[in-house]
Amino acid sequence: MPAVLLTDPIAPAARAELEKTADVRLLGEAQVGTLEKEMLAANVVIVRRSIPADILRETKVLRALVRHGVGLDFIPVEEASAANIAVTNTPNTNAQSVAEYVFGLILGLQRRIAQNNQLIRTGKWHELRSEAPDLHEIANKTLGIIGFGSIGAAVARIGHFGFGAKVLAARRNCLKGPDWVEFSSITDVASRADILVIACPLTPSTQGMVDTRFVRSMRKNSLLVNVARGAIIDETALAVALQTQQISGAALDVFSHQPLPEDSPLRDAPNLVLSPHIAGVTHESMLHMSNVAVSDTLRILNGKRPENLVNAQAWPKIVEQWARSPI
């Protein structure tokens, strides 16, 4: 049977379906070995962690890297293409989960839900009620979204139709969007938003994008939410901005280094909600991602083009390689 390596668990029902066709192994489950060692024996790897580029030049039987998720920063796509290895992902599978979580973070910041929960246990009742009139609704606020893919679009829908927010967005392409969204430049969106959500991919142009100058361009009472990738934000600059009250607050589900280091300046920043990269993780999203990943894995094992092929330009050579080295 062909060998499929899971770097991390997938939905049990999806794994069971895959096991009808392949020998499915979870990293470290059946044997003691490093990711690199176990990848050498795999025909397909379903990916939920960073893949080292070096191993792609050594493997002889690997057909594909199937990303269990959307972001491709875990996978060295160029190196995979050069090695005639297909790369896929699972687009549009966790957008609703991430978007719902965004508003949990916003409400947590906007209405100080976590602080209320903590302080009421110490006897602060009247103080909390007296401060409540200074807090704000989301309705009629300007919601800015940087990145208008499936996640950004879902955030926009909930913000506009669920909360009555005005929506501004910046996107990479020139595709026409909903008429209730005003599209503009990143700089303009950042300077006008009351609530700014980062939902764009990590690319060379977005790495470190939210730096000192960027934060200074934001409105003084604005909130910043990042559910994209941690490296998009200069975390030291954000910590300083929160300490000096350049912005009102921030919520981060992703960080440059994960887990968040003990010496991170973010740990001491005020008005900051920290979350362990779980915005897109729910029972429903995990099942959806797993089903899509398994569906494409089965197509690959049967010699067919996957539905969500990322490196399409490499496909002709990939097919030739598969023909020369059948499973």
PDB file of C-alpha atoms in Angstrom, residues 132-298:
ATOM      1  CA  ALA A 132     -18.961  50.568  31.065  1.00  0.00           C
ATOM      2  CA  PRO A 133     -20.320  53.823  29.535  1.00  0.00           C
ATOM      3  CA  ASP A 134     -16.840  54.503  28.134  1.00  0.00           C
ATOM      4  CA  LEU A 135     -16.910  51.334  26.017  1.00  0.00           C
ATOM      5  CA  HIS A 136     -18.099  51.163  22.410  1.00  0.00           C
ATOM      6  CA  GLU A 137     -20.308  49.190  20.063  1.00  0.00           C
ATOM      7  CA  ILE A 138     -19.125  47.807  16.726  1.00  0.00           C
ATOM      8  CA  ALA A 139     -22.147  49.236  14.893  1.00  0.00           C
ATOM      9  CA  ASN A 140     -21.334  52.197  12.657  1.00  0.00           C
ATOM     10  CA  LYS A 141     -17.614  51.788  13.257  1.00  0.00           C
ATOM     11  CA  THR A 142     -15.248  51.477  10.305  1.00  0.00           C
ATOM     12  CA  LEU A 143     -13.942  47.933   9.968  1.00  0.00           C
ATOM     13  CA  GLY A 144     -10.745  47.783   7.940  1.00  0.00           C
ATOM     14  CA  ILE A 145      -9.563  44.485   6.469  1.00  0.00           C
ATOM     15  CA  ILE A 146      -6.162  43.942   4.901  1.00  0.00           C
ATOM     16  CA  GLY A 147      -6.461  40.873   2.695  1.00  0.00           C
ATOM     17  CA  PHE A 148      -9.771  40.055   1.028  1.00  0.00           C
ATOM     18  CA  GLY A 149      -9.543  36.355   0.375  1.00  0.00           C
ATOM     19  CA  SER A 150     -12.052  33.905   1.785  1.00  0.00           C
ATOM     20  CA  ILE A 151     -11.256  34.894   5.390  1.00  0.00           C
ATOM     21  CA  GLY A 152     -11.298  38.629   4.755  1.00  0.00           C
ATOM     22  CA  ALA A 153     -14.580  38.314   2.860  1.00  0.00           C
ATOM     23  CA  ALA A 154     -16.148  36.314   5.708  1.00  0.00           C
ATOM     24  CA  VAL A 155     -15.007  38.921   8.251  1.00  0.00           C
ATOM     25  CA  ALA A 156     -16.516  41.636   6.046  1.00  0.00           C
ATOM     26  CA  ARG A 157     -19.887  39.854   5.775  1.00  0.00           C
ATOM     27  CA  ILE A 158     -20.213  39.324   9.515  1.00  0.00           C
ATOM     28  CA  GLY A 159     -19.044  42.847  10.280  1.00  0.00           C
ATOM     29  CA  HIS A 160     -21.394  44.529   7.833  1.00  0.00           C
ATOM     30  CA  PHE A 161     -24.522  42.408   8.021  1.00  0.00           C
ATOM     31  CA  GLY A 162     -24.141  41.181  11.595  1.00  0.00           C
ATOM     32  CA  PHE A 163     -22.887  44.314  13.337  1.00  0.00           C
ATOM     33  CA  GLY A 164     -23.691  47.168  10.968  1.00  0.00           C
ATOM     34  CA  ALA A 165     -20.051  48.165  10.489  1.00  0.00           C
ATOM     35  CA  LYS A 166     -18.776  50.145   7.534  1.00  0.00           C
ATOM     36  CA  VAL A 167     -16.222  48.031   5.667  1.00  0.00           C
ATOM     37  CA  LEU A 168     -12.971  49.140   4.044  1.00  0.00           C
ATOM     38  CA  ALA A 169     -10.640  46.597   2.494  1.00  0.00           C
ATOM     39  CA  ALA A 170      -7.292  46.321   0.742  1.00  0.00           C
ATOM     40  CA  ARG A 171      -6.688  43.445  -1.647  1.00  0.00           C
ATOM     41  CA  ARG A 172      -3.883  42.307  -3.966  1.00  0.00           C
ATOM     42  CA  ASN A 173      -5.979  41.790  -7.086  1.00  0.00           C
ATOM     43  CA  CYS A 174      -8.315  44.078  -8.965  1.00  0.00           C
ATOM     44  CA  LEU A 175     -11.347  41.791  -8.896  1.00  0.00           C
ATOM     45  CA  LYS A 176     -14.656  43.511  -8.348  1.00  0.00           C
ATOM     46  CA  GLY A 177     -16.000  43.061  -4.838  1.00  0.00           C
ATOM     47  CA  PRO A 178     -19.323  43.660  -3.061  1.00  0.00           C
ATOM     48  CA  ASP A 179     -20.719  47.150  -3.486  1.00  0.00           C
ATOM     49  CA  TRP A 180     -20.987  47.521   0.293  1.00  0.00           C
ATOM     50  CA  VAL A 181     -17.193  47.236   0.625  1.00  0.00           C
ATOM     51  CA  GLU A 182     -14.986  50.219  -0.189  1.00  0.00           C
ATOM     52  CA  PHE A 183     -11.654  49.020  -1.586  1.00  0.00           C
ATOM     53  CA  SER A 184      -8.620  51.198  -1.103  1.00  0.00           C
ATOM     54  CA  SER A 185      -4.882  51.093  -0.448  1.00  0.00           C
ATOM     55  CA  ILE A 186      -3.370  49.478   2.623  1.00  0.00           C
ATOM     56  CA  THR A 187      -2.243  52.885   3.863  1.00  0.00           C
ATOM     57  CA  ASP A 188      -5.696  54.396   3.485  1.00  0.00           C
ATOM     58  CA  VAL A 189      -7.455  51.469   5.128  1.00  0.00           C
ATOM     59  CA  ALA A 190      -5.049  51.514   8.088  1.00  0.00           C
ATOM     60  CA  SER A 191      -5.464  55.266   8.623  1.00  0.00           C
ATOM     61  CA  ARG A 192      -9.282  55.239   8.537  1.00  0.00           C
ATOM     62  CA  ALA A 193     -10.219  52.045  10.370  1.00  0.00           C
ATOM     63  CA  ASP A 194     -11.576  51.972  13.902  1.00  0.00           C
ATOM     64  CA  ILE A 195     -10.935  48.236  13.911  1.00  0.00           C
ATOM     65  CA  LEU A 196      -8.192  46.854  11.644  1.00  0.00           C
ATOM     66  CA  VAL A 197      -8.059  43.124  10.857  1.00  0.00           C
ATOM     67  CA  ILE A 198      -4.967  41.591   9.271  1.00  0.00           C
ATOM     68  CA  ALA A 199      -6.053  38.662   7.066  1.00  0.00           C
ATOM     69  CA  CYS A 200      -3.483  38.694   4.251  1.00  0.00           C
ATOM     70  CA  PRO A 201      -0.895  36.045   3.356  1.00  0.00           C
ATOM     71  CA  LEU A 202       2.686  36.265   4.595  1.00  0.00           C
ATOM     72  CA  THR A 203       4.790  37.295   1.592  1.00  0.00           C
ATOM     73  CA  PRO A 204       8.048  39.218   1.181  1.00  0.00           C
ATOM     74  CA  SER A 205       5.983  42.394   0.769  1.00  0.00           C
ATOM     75  CA  THR A 206       3.850  41.831   3.900  1.00  0.00           C
ATOM     76  CA  GLN A 207       6.587  40.552   6.228  1.00  0.00           C
ATOM     77  CA  GLY A 208       7.122  43.210   8.887  1.00  0.00           C
ATOM     78  CA  MET A 209       4.459  45.389   7.234  1.00  0.00           C
ATOM     79  CA  VAL A 210       2.913  46.478  10.528  1.00  0.00           C
ATOM     80  CA  ASP A 211       5.893  48.404  11.858  1.00  0.00           C
ATOM     81  CA  THR A 212       6.332  51.623  13.836  1.00  0.00           C
ATOM     82  CA  ARG A 213       5.389  53.862  10.906  1.00  0.00           C
ATOM     83  CA  PHE A 214       2.362  51.717  10.087  1.00  0.00           C
ATOM     84  CA  VAL A 215       1.045  51.805  13.659  1.00  0.00           C
ATOM     85  CA  ARG A 216       1.556  55.555  13.861  1.00  0.00           C
ATOM     86  CA  SER A 217      -0.651  55.917  10.782  1.00  0.00           C
ATOM     87  CA  MET A 218      -3.539  54.205  12.569  1.00  0.00           C
ATOM     88  CA  ARG A 219      -6.224  56.078  14.479  1.00  0.00           C
ATOM     89  CA  LYS A 220      -5.329  56.675  18.116  1.00  0.00           C
ATOM     90  CA  ASN A 221      -8.369  54.847  19.508  1.00  0.00           C
ATOM     91  CA  SER A 222      -8.272  52.000  16.997  1.00  0.00           C
ATOM     92  CA  LEU A 223      -7.959  48.252  17.589  1.00  0.00           C
ATOM     93  CA  LEU A 224      -5.667  45.860  15.718  1.00  0.00           C
ATOM     94  CA  VAL A 225      -6.478  42.155  15.202  1.00  0.00           C
ATOM     95  CA  ASN A 226      -4.091  39.697  13.517  1.00  0.00           C
ATOM     96  CA  VAL A 227      -5.331  36.258  12.418  1.00  0.00           C
ATOM     97  CA  ALA A 228      -2.949  35.942   9.460  1.00  0.00           C
ATOM     98  CA  ARG A 229       0.718  35.291  10.269  1.00  0.00           C
ATOM     99  CA  GLY A 230       2.767  36.636  13.158  1.00  0.00           C
ATOM    100  CA  ALA A 231       5.696  37.814  11.047  1.00  0.00           C
ATOM    101  CA  ILE A 232       3.472  40.418   9.359  1.00  0.00           C
ATOM    102  CA  ILE A 233       3.727  42.446  12.574  1.00  0.00           C
ATOM    103  CA  ASP A 234       6.842  43.930  14.137  1.00  0.00           C
ATOM    104  CA  GLU A 235       5.989  42.709  17.615  1.00  0.00           C
ATOM    105  CA  THR A 236       8.392  45.062  19.419  1.00  0.00           C
ATOM    106  CA  ALA A 237       6.879  48.035  17.607  1.00  0.00           C
ATOM    107  CA  LEU A 238       3.375  46.881  18.536  1.00  0.00           C
ATOM    108  CA  ALA A 239       4.331  46.420  22.188  1.00  0.00           C
ATOM    109  CA  VAL A 240       5.709  49.972  22.281  1.00  0.00           C
ATOM    110  CA  ALA A 241       2.575  51.315  20.586  1.00  0.00           C
ATOM    111  CA  LEU A 242       0.388  49.690  23.226  1.00  0.00           C
ATOM    112  CA  GLN A 243       2.604  50.871  26.091  1.00  0.00           C
ATOM    113  CA  THR A 244       2.462  54.460  24.783  1.00  0.00           C
ATOM    114  CA  GLN A 245      -1.252  54.233  23.905  1.00  0.00           C
ATOM    115  CA  GLN A 246      -0.729  54.985  20.219  1.00  0.00           C
ATOM    116  CA  ILE A 247      -3.618  52.592  19.619  1.00  0.00           C
ATOM    117  CA  SER A 248      -6.327  51.455  22.010  1.00  0.00           C
ATOM    118  CA  GLY A 249      -5.702  47.712  21.959  1.00  0.00           C
ATOM    119  CA  ALA A 250      -4.774  44.636  19.966  1.00  0.00           C
ATOM    120  CA  ALA A 251      -5.583  40.942  19.712  1.00  0.00           C
ATOM    121  CA  LEU A 252      -3.156  38.421  18.248  1.00  0.00           C
ATOM    122  CA  ASP A 253      -3.818  34.799  17.345  1.00  0.00           C
ATOM    123  CA  VAL A 254      -0.441  34.366  15.620  1.00  0.00           C
ATOM    124  CA  PHE A 255       3.140  35.234  16.493  1.00  0.00           C
ATOM    125  CA  SER A 256       6.556  35.372  14.839  1.00  0.00           C
ATOM    126  CA  HIS A 257       7.697  32.516  17.067  1.00  0.00           C
ATOM    127  CA  GLN A 258       5.268  29.933  18.384  1.00  0.00           C
ATOM    128  CA  PRO A 259       4.680  29.170  21.199  1.00  0.00           C
ATOM    129  CA  LEU A 260       5.091  32.778  22.317  1.00  0.00           C
ATOM    130  CA  PRO A 261       8.564  33.096  23.915  1.00  0.00           C
ATOM    131  CA  GLU A 262       8.793  33.848  27.615  1.00  0.00           C
ATOM    132  CA  ASP A 263      10.812  36.999  26.909  1.00  0.00           C
ATOM    133  CA  SER A 264       8.437  38.392  24.284  1.00  0.00           C
ATOM    134  CA  PRO A 265       7.686  42.097  24.856  1.00  0.00           C
ATOM    135  CA  LEU A 266       4.059  41.301  24.070  1.00  0.00           C
ATOM    136  CA  ARG A 267       3.629  39.542  27.413  1.00  0.00           C
ATOM    137  CA  ASP A 268       3.823  42.868  29.272  1.00  0.00           C
ATOM    138  CA  ALA A 269       1.881  44.971  26.763  1.00  0.00           C
ATOM    139  CA  PRO A 270      -1.405  46.444  28.056  1.00  0.00           C
ATOM    140  CA  ASN A 271      -4.786  46.080  26.344  1.00  0.00           C
ATOM    141  CA  LEU A 272      -3.601  43.024  24.451  1.00  0.00           C
ATOM    142  CA  VAL A 273      -5.458  39.741  24.027  1.00  0.00           C
ATOM    143  CA  LEU A 274      -3.226  36.746  23.262  1.00  0.00           C
ATOM    144  CA  SER A 275      -4.503  33.584  21.591  1.00  0.00           C
ATOM    145  CA  PRO A 276      -2.598  30.345  20.733  1.00  0.00           C
ATOM    146  CA  HIS A 277      -3.174  30.204  16.944  1.00  0.00           C
ATOM    147  CA  ILE A 278      -6.600  28.571  17.141  1.00  0.00           C
ATOM    148  CA  ALA A 279      -8.819  30.973  15.193  1.00  0.00           C
ATOM    149  CA  GLY A 280      -9.261  28.495  12.365  1.00  0.00           C
ATOM    150  CA  VAL A 281      -9.503  25.393  14.532  1.00  0.00           C
ATOM    151  CA  THR A 282     -12.987  24.067  15.235  1.00  0.00           C
ATOM    152  CA  HIS A 283     -14.564  20.648  14.899  1.00  0.00           C
ATOM    153  CA  GLU A 284     -16.244  21.758  11.679  1.00  0.00           C
ATOM    154  CA  SER A 285     -13.193  23.355  10.088  1.00  0.00           C
ATOM    155  CA  MET A 286     -10.888  20.476  10.982  1.00  0.00           C
ATOM    156  CA  LEU A 287     -13.316  17.993   9.439  1.00  0.00           C
ATOM    157  CA  HIS A 288     -13.671  20.120   6.309  1.00  0.00           C
ATOM    158  CA  MET A 289      -9.901  20.579   5.922  1.00  0.00           C
ATOM    159  CA  SER A 290      -9.276  16.888   6.550  1.00  0.00           C
ATOM    160  CA  ASN A 291     -11.874  15.789   4.006  1.00  0.00           C
ATOM    161  CA  VAL A 292     -10.465  18.092   1.316  1.00  0.00           C
ATOM    162  CA  ALA A 293      -6.888  17.032   2.086  1.00  0.00           C
ATOM    163  CA  VAL A 294      -7.811  13.336   1.962  1.00  0.00           C
ATOM    164  CA  SER A 295      -9.780  13.779  -1.266  1.00  0.00           C
ATOM    165  CA  ASP A 296      -6.762  15.301  -3.008  1.00  0.00           C
ATOM    166  CA  THR A 297      -4.437  12.714  -1.470  1.00  0.00           C
ATOM    167  CA  LEU A 298      -6.543   9.920  -2.952  1.00  0.00           C
TER     168      LEU A 298
END
